[in-house]
Coordinates of C-alpha atoms and ligand atoms in Angstrom, one line a residue:
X1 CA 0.0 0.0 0.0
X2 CA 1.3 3.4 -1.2
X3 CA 1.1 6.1 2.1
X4 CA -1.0 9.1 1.3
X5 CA -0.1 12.5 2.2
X6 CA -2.0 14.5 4.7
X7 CA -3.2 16.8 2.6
X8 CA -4.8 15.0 -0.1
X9 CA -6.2 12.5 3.5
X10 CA -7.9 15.5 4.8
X11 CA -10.0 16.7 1.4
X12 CA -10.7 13.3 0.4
X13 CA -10.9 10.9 3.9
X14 CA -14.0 9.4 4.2
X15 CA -14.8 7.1 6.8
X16 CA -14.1 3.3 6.5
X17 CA -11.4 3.6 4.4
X18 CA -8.1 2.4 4.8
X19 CA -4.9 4.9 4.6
X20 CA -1.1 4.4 5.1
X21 CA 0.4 7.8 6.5
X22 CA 3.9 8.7 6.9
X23 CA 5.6 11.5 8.3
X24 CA 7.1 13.5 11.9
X25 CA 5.6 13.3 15.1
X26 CA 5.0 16.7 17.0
X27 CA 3.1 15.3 20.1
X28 CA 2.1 12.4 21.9
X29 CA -0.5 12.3 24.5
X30 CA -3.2 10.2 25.8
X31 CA -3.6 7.6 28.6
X32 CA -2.7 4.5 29.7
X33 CA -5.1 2.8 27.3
X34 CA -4.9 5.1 24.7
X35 CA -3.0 7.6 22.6
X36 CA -3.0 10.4 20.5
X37 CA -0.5 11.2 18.0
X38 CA -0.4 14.3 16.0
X39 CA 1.4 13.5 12.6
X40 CA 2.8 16.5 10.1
X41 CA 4.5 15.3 6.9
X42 CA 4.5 19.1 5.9
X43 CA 1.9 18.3 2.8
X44 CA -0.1 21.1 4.6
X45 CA 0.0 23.0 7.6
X46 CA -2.6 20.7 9.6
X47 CA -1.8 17.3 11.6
X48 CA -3.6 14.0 11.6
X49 CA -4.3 12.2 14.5
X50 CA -3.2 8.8 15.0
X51 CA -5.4 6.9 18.0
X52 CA -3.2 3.8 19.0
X53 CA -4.3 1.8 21.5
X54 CA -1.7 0.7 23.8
X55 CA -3.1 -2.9 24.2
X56 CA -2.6 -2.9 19.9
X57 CA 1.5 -2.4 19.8
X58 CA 4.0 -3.0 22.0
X59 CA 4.6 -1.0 24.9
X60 CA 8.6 -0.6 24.0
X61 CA 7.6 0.3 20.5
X62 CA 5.1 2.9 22.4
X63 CA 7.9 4.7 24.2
X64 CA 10.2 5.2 20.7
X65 CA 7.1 7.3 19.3
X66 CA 8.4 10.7 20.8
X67 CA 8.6 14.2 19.7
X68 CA 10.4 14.4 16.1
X69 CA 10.4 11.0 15.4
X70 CA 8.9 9.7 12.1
X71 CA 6.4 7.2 11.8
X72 CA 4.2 5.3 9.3
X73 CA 0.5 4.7 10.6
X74 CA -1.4 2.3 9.0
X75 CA -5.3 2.1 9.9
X76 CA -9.5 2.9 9.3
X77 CA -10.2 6.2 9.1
X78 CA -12.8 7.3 11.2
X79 CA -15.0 10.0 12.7
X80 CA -13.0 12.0 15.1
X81 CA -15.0 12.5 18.0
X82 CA -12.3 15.4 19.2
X83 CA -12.9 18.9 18.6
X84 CA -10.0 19.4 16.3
X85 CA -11.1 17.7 13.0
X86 CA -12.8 15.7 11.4
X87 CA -11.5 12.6 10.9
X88 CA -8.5 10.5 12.4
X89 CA -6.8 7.1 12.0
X90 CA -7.6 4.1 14.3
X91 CA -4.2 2.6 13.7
X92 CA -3.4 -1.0 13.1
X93 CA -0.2 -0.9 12.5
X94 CA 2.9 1.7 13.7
X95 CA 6.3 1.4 12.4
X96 CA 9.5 3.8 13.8
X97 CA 11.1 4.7 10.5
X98 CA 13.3 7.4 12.9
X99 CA 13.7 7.6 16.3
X100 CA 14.2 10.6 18.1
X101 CA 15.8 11.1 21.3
X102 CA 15.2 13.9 23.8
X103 CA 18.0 16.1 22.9
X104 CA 15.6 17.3 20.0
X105 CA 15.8 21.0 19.5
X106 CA 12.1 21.5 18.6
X107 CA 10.8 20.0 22.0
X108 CA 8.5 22.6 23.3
X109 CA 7.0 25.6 21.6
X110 CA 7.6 29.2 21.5
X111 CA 11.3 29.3 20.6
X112 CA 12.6 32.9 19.5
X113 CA 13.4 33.6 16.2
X114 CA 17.2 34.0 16.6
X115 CA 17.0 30.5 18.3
X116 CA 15.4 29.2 15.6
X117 CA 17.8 30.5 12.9
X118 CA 20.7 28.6 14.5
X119 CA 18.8 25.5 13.9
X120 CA 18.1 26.8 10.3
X121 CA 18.0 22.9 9.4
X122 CA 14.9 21.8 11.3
X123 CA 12.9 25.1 11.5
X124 CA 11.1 23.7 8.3
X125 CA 9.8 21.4 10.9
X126 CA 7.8 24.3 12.7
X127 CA 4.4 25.2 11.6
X128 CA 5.5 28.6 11.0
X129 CA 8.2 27.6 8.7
X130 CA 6.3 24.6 7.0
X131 CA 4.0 27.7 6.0
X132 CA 6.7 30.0 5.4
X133 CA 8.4 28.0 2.6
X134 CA 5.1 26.3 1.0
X135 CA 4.0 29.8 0.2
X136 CA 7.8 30.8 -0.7
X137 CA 6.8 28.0 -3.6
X138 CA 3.5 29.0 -4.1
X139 CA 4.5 32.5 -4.9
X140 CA 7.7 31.1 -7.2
X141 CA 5.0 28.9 -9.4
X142 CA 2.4 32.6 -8.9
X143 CA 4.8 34.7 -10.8
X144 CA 6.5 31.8 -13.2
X145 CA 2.3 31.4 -14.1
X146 CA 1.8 35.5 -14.3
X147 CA 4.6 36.3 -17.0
X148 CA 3.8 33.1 -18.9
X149 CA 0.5 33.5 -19.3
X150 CA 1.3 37.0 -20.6
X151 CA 3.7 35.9 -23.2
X152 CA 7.2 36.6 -21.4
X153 CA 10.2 34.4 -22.0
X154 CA 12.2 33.3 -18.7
X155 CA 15.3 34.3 -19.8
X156 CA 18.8 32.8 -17.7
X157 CA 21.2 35.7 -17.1
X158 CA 24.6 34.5 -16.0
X159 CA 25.7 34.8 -12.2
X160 CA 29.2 35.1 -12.7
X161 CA 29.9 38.5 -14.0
X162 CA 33.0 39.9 -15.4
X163 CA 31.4 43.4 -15.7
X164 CA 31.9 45.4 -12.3
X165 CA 30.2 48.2 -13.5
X166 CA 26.8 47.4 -12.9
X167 CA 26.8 49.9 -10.1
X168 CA 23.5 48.6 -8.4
X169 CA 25.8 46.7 -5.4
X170 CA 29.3 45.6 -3.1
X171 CA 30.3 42.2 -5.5
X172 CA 31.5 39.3 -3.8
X173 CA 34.7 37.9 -5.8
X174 CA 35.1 35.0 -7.9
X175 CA 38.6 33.8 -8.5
X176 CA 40.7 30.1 -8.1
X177 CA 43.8 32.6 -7.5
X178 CA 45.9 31.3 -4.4
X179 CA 45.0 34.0 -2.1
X180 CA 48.5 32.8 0.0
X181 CA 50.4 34.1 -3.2
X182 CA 49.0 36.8 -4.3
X183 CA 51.2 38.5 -7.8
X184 CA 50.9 42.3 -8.0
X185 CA 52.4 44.2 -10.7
X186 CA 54.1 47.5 -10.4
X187 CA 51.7 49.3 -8.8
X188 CA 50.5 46.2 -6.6
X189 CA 47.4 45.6 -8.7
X190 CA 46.4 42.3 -8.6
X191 CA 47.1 40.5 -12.1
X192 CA 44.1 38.4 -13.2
X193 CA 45.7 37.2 -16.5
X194 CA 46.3 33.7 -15.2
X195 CA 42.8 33.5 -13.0
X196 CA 39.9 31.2 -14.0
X197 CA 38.9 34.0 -16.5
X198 CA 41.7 35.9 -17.3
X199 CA 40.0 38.3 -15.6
X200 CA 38.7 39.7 -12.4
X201 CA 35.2 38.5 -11.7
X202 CA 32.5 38.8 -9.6
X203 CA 28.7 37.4 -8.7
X204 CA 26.3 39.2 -10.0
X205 CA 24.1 41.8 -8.6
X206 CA 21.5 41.8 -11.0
X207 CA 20.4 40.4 -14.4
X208 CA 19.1 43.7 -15.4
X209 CA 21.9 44.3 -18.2
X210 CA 21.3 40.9 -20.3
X211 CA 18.3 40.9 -19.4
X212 CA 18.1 43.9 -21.7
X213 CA 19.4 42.0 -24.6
X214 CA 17.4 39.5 -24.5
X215 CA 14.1 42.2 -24.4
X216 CA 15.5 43.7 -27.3
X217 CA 15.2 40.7 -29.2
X218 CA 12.3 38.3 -27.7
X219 CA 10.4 41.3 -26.4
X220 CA 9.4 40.6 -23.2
X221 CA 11.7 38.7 -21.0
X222 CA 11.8 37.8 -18.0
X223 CA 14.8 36.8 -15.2
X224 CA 14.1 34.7 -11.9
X225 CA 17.3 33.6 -9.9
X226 CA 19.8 34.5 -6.9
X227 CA 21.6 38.1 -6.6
X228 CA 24.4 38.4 -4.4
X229 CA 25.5 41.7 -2.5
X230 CA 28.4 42.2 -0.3
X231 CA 26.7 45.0 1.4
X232 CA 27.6 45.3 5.2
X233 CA 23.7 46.3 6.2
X234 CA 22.8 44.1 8.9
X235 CA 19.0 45.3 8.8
X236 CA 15.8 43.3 8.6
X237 CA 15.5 44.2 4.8
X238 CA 19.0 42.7 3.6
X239 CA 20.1 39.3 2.6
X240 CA 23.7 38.8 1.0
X241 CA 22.0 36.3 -1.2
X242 CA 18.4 36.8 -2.6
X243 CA 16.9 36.4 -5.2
X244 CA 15.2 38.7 -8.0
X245 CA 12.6 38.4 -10.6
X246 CA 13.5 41.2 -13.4
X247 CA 11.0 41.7 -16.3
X248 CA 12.6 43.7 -19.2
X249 CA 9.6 44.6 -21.8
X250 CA 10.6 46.5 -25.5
X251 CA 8.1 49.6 -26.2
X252 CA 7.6 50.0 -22.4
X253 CA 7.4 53.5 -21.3
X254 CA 7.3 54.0 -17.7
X255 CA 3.9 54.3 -17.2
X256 CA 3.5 50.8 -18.5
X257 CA 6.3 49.7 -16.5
X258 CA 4.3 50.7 -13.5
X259 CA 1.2 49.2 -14.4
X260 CA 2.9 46.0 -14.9
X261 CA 4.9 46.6 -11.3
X262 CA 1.2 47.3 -9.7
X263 CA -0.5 44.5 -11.7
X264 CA 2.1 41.5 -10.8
X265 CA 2.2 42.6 -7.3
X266 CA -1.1 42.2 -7.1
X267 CA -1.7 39.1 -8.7
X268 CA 0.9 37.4 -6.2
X269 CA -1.1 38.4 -3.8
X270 CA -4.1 37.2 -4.6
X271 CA -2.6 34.1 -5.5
X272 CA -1.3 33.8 -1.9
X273 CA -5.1 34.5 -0.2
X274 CA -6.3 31.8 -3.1
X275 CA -4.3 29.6 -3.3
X276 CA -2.1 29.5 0.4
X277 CA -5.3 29.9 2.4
X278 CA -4.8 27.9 5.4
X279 CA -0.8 28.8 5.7
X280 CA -2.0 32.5 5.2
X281 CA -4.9 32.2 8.1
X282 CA -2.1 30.6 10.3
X283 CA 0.5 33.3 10.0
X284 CA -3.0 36.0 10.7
X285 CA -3.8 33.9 13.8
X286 CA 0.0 33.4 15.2
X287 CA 2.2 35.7 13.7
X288 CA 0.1 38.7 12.6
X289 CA -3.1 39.5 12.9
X290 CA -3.3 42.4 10.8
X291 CA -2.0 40.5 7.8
X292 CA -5.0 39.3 5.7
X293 CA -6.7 42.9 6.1
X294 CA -3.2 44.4 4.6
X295 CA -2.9 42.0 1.8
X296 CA -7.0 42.6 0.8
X297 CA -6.0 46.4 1.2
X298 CA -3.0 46.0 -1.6
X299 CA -5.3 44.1 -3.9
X300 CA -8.6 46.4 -3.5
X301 CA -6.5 49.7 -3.6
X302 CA -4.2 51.8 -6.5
X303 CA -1.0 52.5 -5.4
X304 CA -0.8 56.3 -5.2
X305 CA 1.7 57.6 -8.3
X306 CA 4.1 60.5 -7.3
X307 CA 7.3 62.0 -8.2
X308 CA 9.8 62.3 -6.2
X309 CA 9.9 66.2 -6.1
X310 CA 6.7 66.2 -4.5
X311 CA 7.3 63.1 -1.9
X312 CA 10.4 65.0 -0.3
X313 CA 7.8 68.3 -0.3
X314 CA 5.8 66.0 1.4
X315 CA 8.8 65.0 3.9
X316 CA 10.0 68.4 4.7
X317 CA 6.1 69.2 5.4
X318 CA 6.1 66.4 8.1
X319 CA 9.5 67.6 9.7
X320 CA 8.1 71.2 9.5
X321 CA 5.5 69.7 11.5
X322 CA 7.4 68.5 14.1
X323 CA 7.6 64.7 12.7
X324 CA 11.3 63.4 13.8
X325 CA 13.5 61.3 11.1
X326 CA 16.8 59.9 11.9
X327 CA 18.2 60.6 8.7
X328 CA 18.3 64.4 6.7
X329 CA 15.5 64.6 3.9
X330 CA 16.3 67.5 1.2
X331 CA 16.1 67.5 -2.9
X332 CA 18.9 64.4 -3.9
X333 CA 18.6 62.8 -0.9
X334 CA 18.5 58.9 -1.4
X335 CA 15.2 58.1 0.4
X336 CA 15.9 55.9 3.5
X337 CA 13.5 53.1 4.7
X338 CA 12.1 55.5 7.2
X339 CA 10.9 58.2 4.6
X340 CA 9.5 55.7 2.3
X341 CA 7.7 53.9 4.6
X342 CA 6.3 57.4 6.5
X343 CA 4.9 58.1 2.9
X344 CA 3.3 54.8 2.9
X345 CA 2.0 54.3 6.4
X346 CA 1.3 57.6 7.7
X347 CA 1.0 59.8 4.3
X348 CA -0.8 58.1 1.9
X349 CA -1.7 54.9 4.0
X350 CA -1.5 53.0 0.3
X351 CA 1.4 51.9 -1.3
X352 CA 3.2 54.2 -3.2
X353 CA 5.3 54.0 -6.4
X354 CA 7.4 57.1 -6.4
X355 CA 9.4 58.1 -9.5
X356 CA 11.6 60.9 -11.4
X357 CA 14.3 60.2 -8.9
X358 CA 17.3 62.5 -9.1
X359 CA 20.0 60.8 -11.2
X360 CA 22.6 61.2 -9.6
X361 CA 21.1 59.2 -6.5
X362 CA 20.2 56.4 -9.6
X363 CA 21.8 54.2 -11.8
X364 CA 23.5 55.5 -15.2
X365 CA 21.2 53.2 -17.5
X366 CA 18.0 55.4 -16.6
X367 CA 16.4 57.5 -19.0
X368 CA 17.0 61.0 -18.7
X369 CA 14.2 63.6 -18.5
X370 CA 14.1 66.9 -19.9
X371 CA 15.1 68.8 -17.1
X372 CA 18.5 67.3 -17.4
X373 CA 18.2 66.7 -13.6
X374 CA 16.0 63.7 -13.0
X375 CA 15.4 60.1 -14.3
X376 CA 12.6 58.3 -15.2
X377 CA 12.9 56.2 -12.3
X378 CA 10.3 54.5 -10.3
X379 CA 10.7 52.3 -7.0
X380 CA 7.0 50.6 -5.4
X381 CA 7.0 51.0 -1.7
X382 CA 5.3 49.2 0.4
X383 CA 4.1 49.3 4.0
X384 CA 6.2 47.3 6.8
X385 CA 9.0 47.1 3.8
X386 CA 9.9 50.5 2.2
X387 CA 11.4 49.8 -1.4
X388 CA 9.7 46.5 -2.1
X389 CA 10.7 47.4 -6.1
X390 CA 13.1 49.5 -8.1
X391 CA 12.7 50.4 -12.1
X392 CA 12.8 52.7 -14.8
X393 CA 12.8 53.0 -18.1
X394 CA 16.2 53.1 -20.0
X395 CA 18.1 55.3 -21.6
X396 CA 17.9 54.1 -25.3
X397 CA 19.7 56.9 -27.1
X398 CA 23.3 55.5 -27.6
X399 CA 24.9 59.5 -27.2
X400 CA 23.0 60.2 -24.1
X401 CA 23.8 56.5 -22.4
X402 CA 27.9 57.2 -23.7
X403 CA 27.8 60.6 -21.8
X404 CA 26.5 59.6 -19.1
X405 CA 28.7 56.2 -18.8
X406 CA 32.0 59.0 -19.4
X407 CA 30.3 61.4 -17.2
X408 CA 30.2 58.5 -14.4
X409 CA 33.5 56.8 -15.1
X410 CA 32.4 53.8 -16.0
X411 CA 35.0 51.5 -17.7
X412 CA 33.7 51.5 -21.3
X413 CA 35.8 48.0 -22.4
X414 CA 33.3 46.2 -20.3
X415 CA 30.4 48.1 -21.8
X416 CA 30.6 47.6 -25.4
X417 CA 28.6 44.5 -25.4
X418 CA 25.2 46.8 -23.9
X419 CA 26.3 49.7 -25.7
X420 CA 25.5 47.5 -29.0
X421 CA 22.0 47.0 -27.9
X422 CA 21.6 51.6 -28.6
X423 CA 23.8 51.1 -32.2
X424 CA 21.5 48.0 -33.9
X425 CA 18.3 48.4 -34.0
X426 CA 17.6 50.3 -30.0
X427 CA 14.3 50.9 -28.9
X428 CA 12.5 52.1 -25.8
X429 CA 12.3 49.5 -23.1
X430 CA 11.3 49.4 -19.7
X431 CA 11.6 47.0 -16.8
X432 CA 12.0 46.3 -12.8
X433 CA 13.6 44.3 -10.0
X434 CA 11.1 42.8 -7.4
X435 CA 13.1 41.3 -4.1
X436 CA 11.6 37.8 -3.7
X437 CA 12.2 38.0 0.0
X438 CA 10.8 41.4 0.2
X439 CA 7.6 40.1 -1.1
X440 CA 7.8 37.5 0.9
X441 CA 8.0 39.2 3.5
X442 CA 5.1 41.4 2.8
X443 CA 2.8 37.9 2.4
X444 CA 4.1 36.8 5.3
X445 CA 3.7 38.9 7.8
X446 CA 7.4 38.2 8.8
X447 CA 9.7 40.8 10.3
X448 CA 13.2 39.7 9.8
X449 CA 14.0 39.0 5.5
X450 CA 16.2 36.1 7.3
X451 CA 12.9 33.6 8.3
X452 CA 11.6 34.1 4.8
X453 CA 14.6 32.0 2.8
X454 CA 16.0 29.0 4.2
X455 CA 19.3 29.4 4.6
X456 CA 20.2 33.5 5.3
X457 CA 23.4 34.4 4.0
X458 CA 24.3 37.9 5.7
X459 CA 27.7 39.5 7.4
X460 CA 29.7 37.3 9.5
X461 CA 26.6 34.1 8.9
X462 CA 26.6 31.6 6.2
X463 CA 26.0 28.4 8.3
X464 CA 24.3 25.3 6.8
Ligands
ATP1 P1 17.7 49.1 -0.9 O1 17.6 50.6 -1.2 O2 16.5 48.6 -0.2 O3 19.0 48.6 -0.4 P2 18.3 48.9 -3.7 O4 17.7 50.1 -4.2 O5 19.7 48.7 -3.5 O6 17.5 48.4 -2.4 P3 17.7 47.6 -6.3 O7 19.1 47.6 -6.8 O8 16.8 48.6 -6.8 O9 17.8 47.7 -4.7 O10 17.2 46.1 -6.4 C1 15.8 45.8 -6.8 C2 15.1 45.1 -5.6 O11 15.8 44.0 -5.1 C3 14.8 46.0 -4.5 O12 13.7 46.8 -4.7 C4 14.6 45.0 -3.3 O13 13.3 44.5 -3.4 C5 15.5 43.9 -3.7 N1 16.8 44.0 -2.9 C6 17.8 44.8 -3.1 N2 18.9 44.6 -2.3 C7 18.5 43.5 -1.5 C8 19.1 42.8 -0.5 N3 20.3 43.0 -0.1 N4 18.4 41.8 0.1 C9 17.2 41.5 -0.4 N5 16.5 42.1 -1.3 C10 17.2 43.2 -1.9
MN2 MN1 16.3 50.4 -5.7

């Protein structure tokens, strides 16, 4: 007999019918005569109880059915006549596939969250993380299903870069070199002539820049995969390693841009209300219980469109008013997370998707505005997060994008290859970086962008 997962058991059981079930034990109770197990195999956030009687199985077997251990149950299904569901298993048959002794981490509940990052390798076991990382997969299939069904090509940018000019992060190097024997020339320059790629190289910190090549030639493209930043920010909003879902569309202005941002945000949430409904009413009940109400809020409302000008108006207002920030706000400043989410939570109280950023606060692909002083930037923010995305549309003029790559001191030798993109055939083009954590975090609930990925990567921690 083939087991059958819990959460297929609990939308098909019926009563009378026969049911292997295999999976981790969280608790055992019960009486002398009789116990009750409660079994997760992490199909779905609920348990199934197991009744064994202890007259059925032997009393040493009994004792090895502890907290953590896994089991397989074989029994009837019946009626439950407990409160908590439905229908449980009058087991037959138990068998100890693992035993687990008392040294078990995940004893008792209520652990912290700092605890519980240390043992990063059986928090899946938790019911908050068992929800955590089946809706981390529910929203990977949500926006793999949005761009597909719209036509976009996922499109595989390369994570080793060789181009440190993409400006958007610190890069972590990539090199075989014996880092014991360093060779300098002259001016103690590293030589990279005889490393891996005969040449220094780094991870990458976006996919933006092929990603642009491949828009200008399937039209609308998109990237999905890890990004790596050597930034030393130890906040809640920061992973070393995350990962990034860029769409790049050709003939996308930057209004278009930002309907697509507002359109696909909103669709992944749906999605995670639709189709992550019980995890979703867990992390509402334990975790936050504001969090269905924000995410119906996001889907119900339009995000409030504003250029930058007018948000740091508004800013200066609020301080003029006696609000406090930590950091300075004036024209060019780079908005911190406390601005952009004042704007968002206390402002507007909507999400926001702020653009026309001044450029020298943005990144030298952006296209320039007549004013000569701002971009046609535009970054979503988003309440509890700040900057949730970052866009714009490009700079496709080939004499404006030079200028501005001389103007900035970028090294043109690694540029020529996107510089070709303005010289054949160039054409408008828009597109945007969503943090998968950061959404995450935002359908979540979460507080810390480390208990929405696995296994954090961030200064001074890369265990497991
Ligand atoms: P921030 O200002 O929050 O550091 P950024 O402006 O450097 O972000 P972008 O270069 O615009 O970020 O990257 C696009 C998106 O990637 C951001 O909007 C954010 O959602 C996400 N992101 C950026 N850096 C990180 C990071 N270190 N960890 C997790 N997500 C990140
Ligand atoms: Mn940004």
């Amino acid at each position: 007999m083939r087991h059958t997962r819990i959460k297929e058991l609990l939308s098909t059981a019926q009563a009378g019918q026969e049911a292997l079930v295999k999976g981790w034990v969280r608790t055992k109770r019960g009486s002398k005569q009789v116990n009750f197990v409660a079994l997760n195999d992490g199909s779905c956030i609920h348990n199934f109880q197991i009744v064994i009687d202890s007259d059925k199985v032997d009393a040493e077997l009994l004792k090895r059915i502890t907290t953590g251990a896994c089991i397989a149950a074989k029994g009837l299904i019946v009626a439950s006549q407990g409160s908590g569901q439905a229908f449980e298993m009058q087991a037959t048959e138990v068998e100890v596939l693992g035993d687990c002794d008392n040294t078990y981490p995940l004893q008792k509940k209520g652990h912290s969250w700092e605890y519980l990052r240390d043992i990063a390798h059986l928090r899946p076991r938790t019911n908050t993380f068992g929800a955590i990382f089946r809706i981390r997969h529910n929203m990977a299939m949500a926006i793999h299903t949005f761009f597909h069904e719209r036509g976009f090509y996922y499109f595989h940018t390369p994570l080793i870069t060789a181009s440190d000019c993409e400006g958007a992060g610190q890069m972590f190097q990539v090199t075989t070199k014996n880092l014991y024997n360093l060779q300098k020339d002259e001016n103690g320059s590293i030589i990279y002539d005889d490393d891996f790629f005969g040449k220094q190289a780094s991870l990458t910190v976006s996919g933006q820049l092929e990603g642009e090549l491949a828009a200008t030639a399937l039209g609308s493209i998109y990237t999905f995969g890890p990004t790596f930043r050597a930034e030393n920010s130890n906040t809640p909003r920061h992973l070393a390693e995350f990962w990034m879902i860029e769409p790049e569309v050709a003939f996308n202005d930057i209004v278009d841009n930002m309907d697509l941002a507002e359109e696909f945000i909103k669709y992944c949430v749906t999605w995670a209300l639709e189709k992550c409904k019980d995890d979703v009413e867990f992390l509402n009940k334990m975790i936050d219980p504001e969090l269905i109400e924000r995410l119906n809020f996001v889907i119900k409302h339009n995000f409030v469109r504003l250029p930058y000008t007018e948000g740091i108006k508004i800013l200066e207002d609020a301080i003029a008013a006696g609000h406090k920030f930590e950091f300075p706000v004036f024209w060019g400043c780079d908005l911190a997370s406390e601005h952009e989410r004042y704007l968002v939570e206390q402002h507007f109280k909507c999400p926001v998707i702020l653009t026309d950023y001044p450029k020298e606060i943005k990144a030298f692909y952006m296209k320039q505005n007549d004013d000569g002083k701002t971009v046609r930037a535009m970054d979503v923010l988003f309440p509890k997060i700040g900057e949730i995305i970052g866009g714009s549309e490009r700079e496709e003029n080939y004499d404006k994008l030079l200028k501005r790559i001389e103007e900035l001191n970028i090294p043109m030798k690694d540029m020529w290859w996107y510089l070709d993109t303005r010289k054949f055939g160039t054409c408008p083009h828009s597109g945007f970086g969503l943090g998968f954590e950061r959404l995450l975090l935002f359908v979540t609930g979460m507080a810390n962008i480390r208990d929405v990925i696995p296994f954090p990567r961030t200064p001074g921690r890369a265990e497991f």
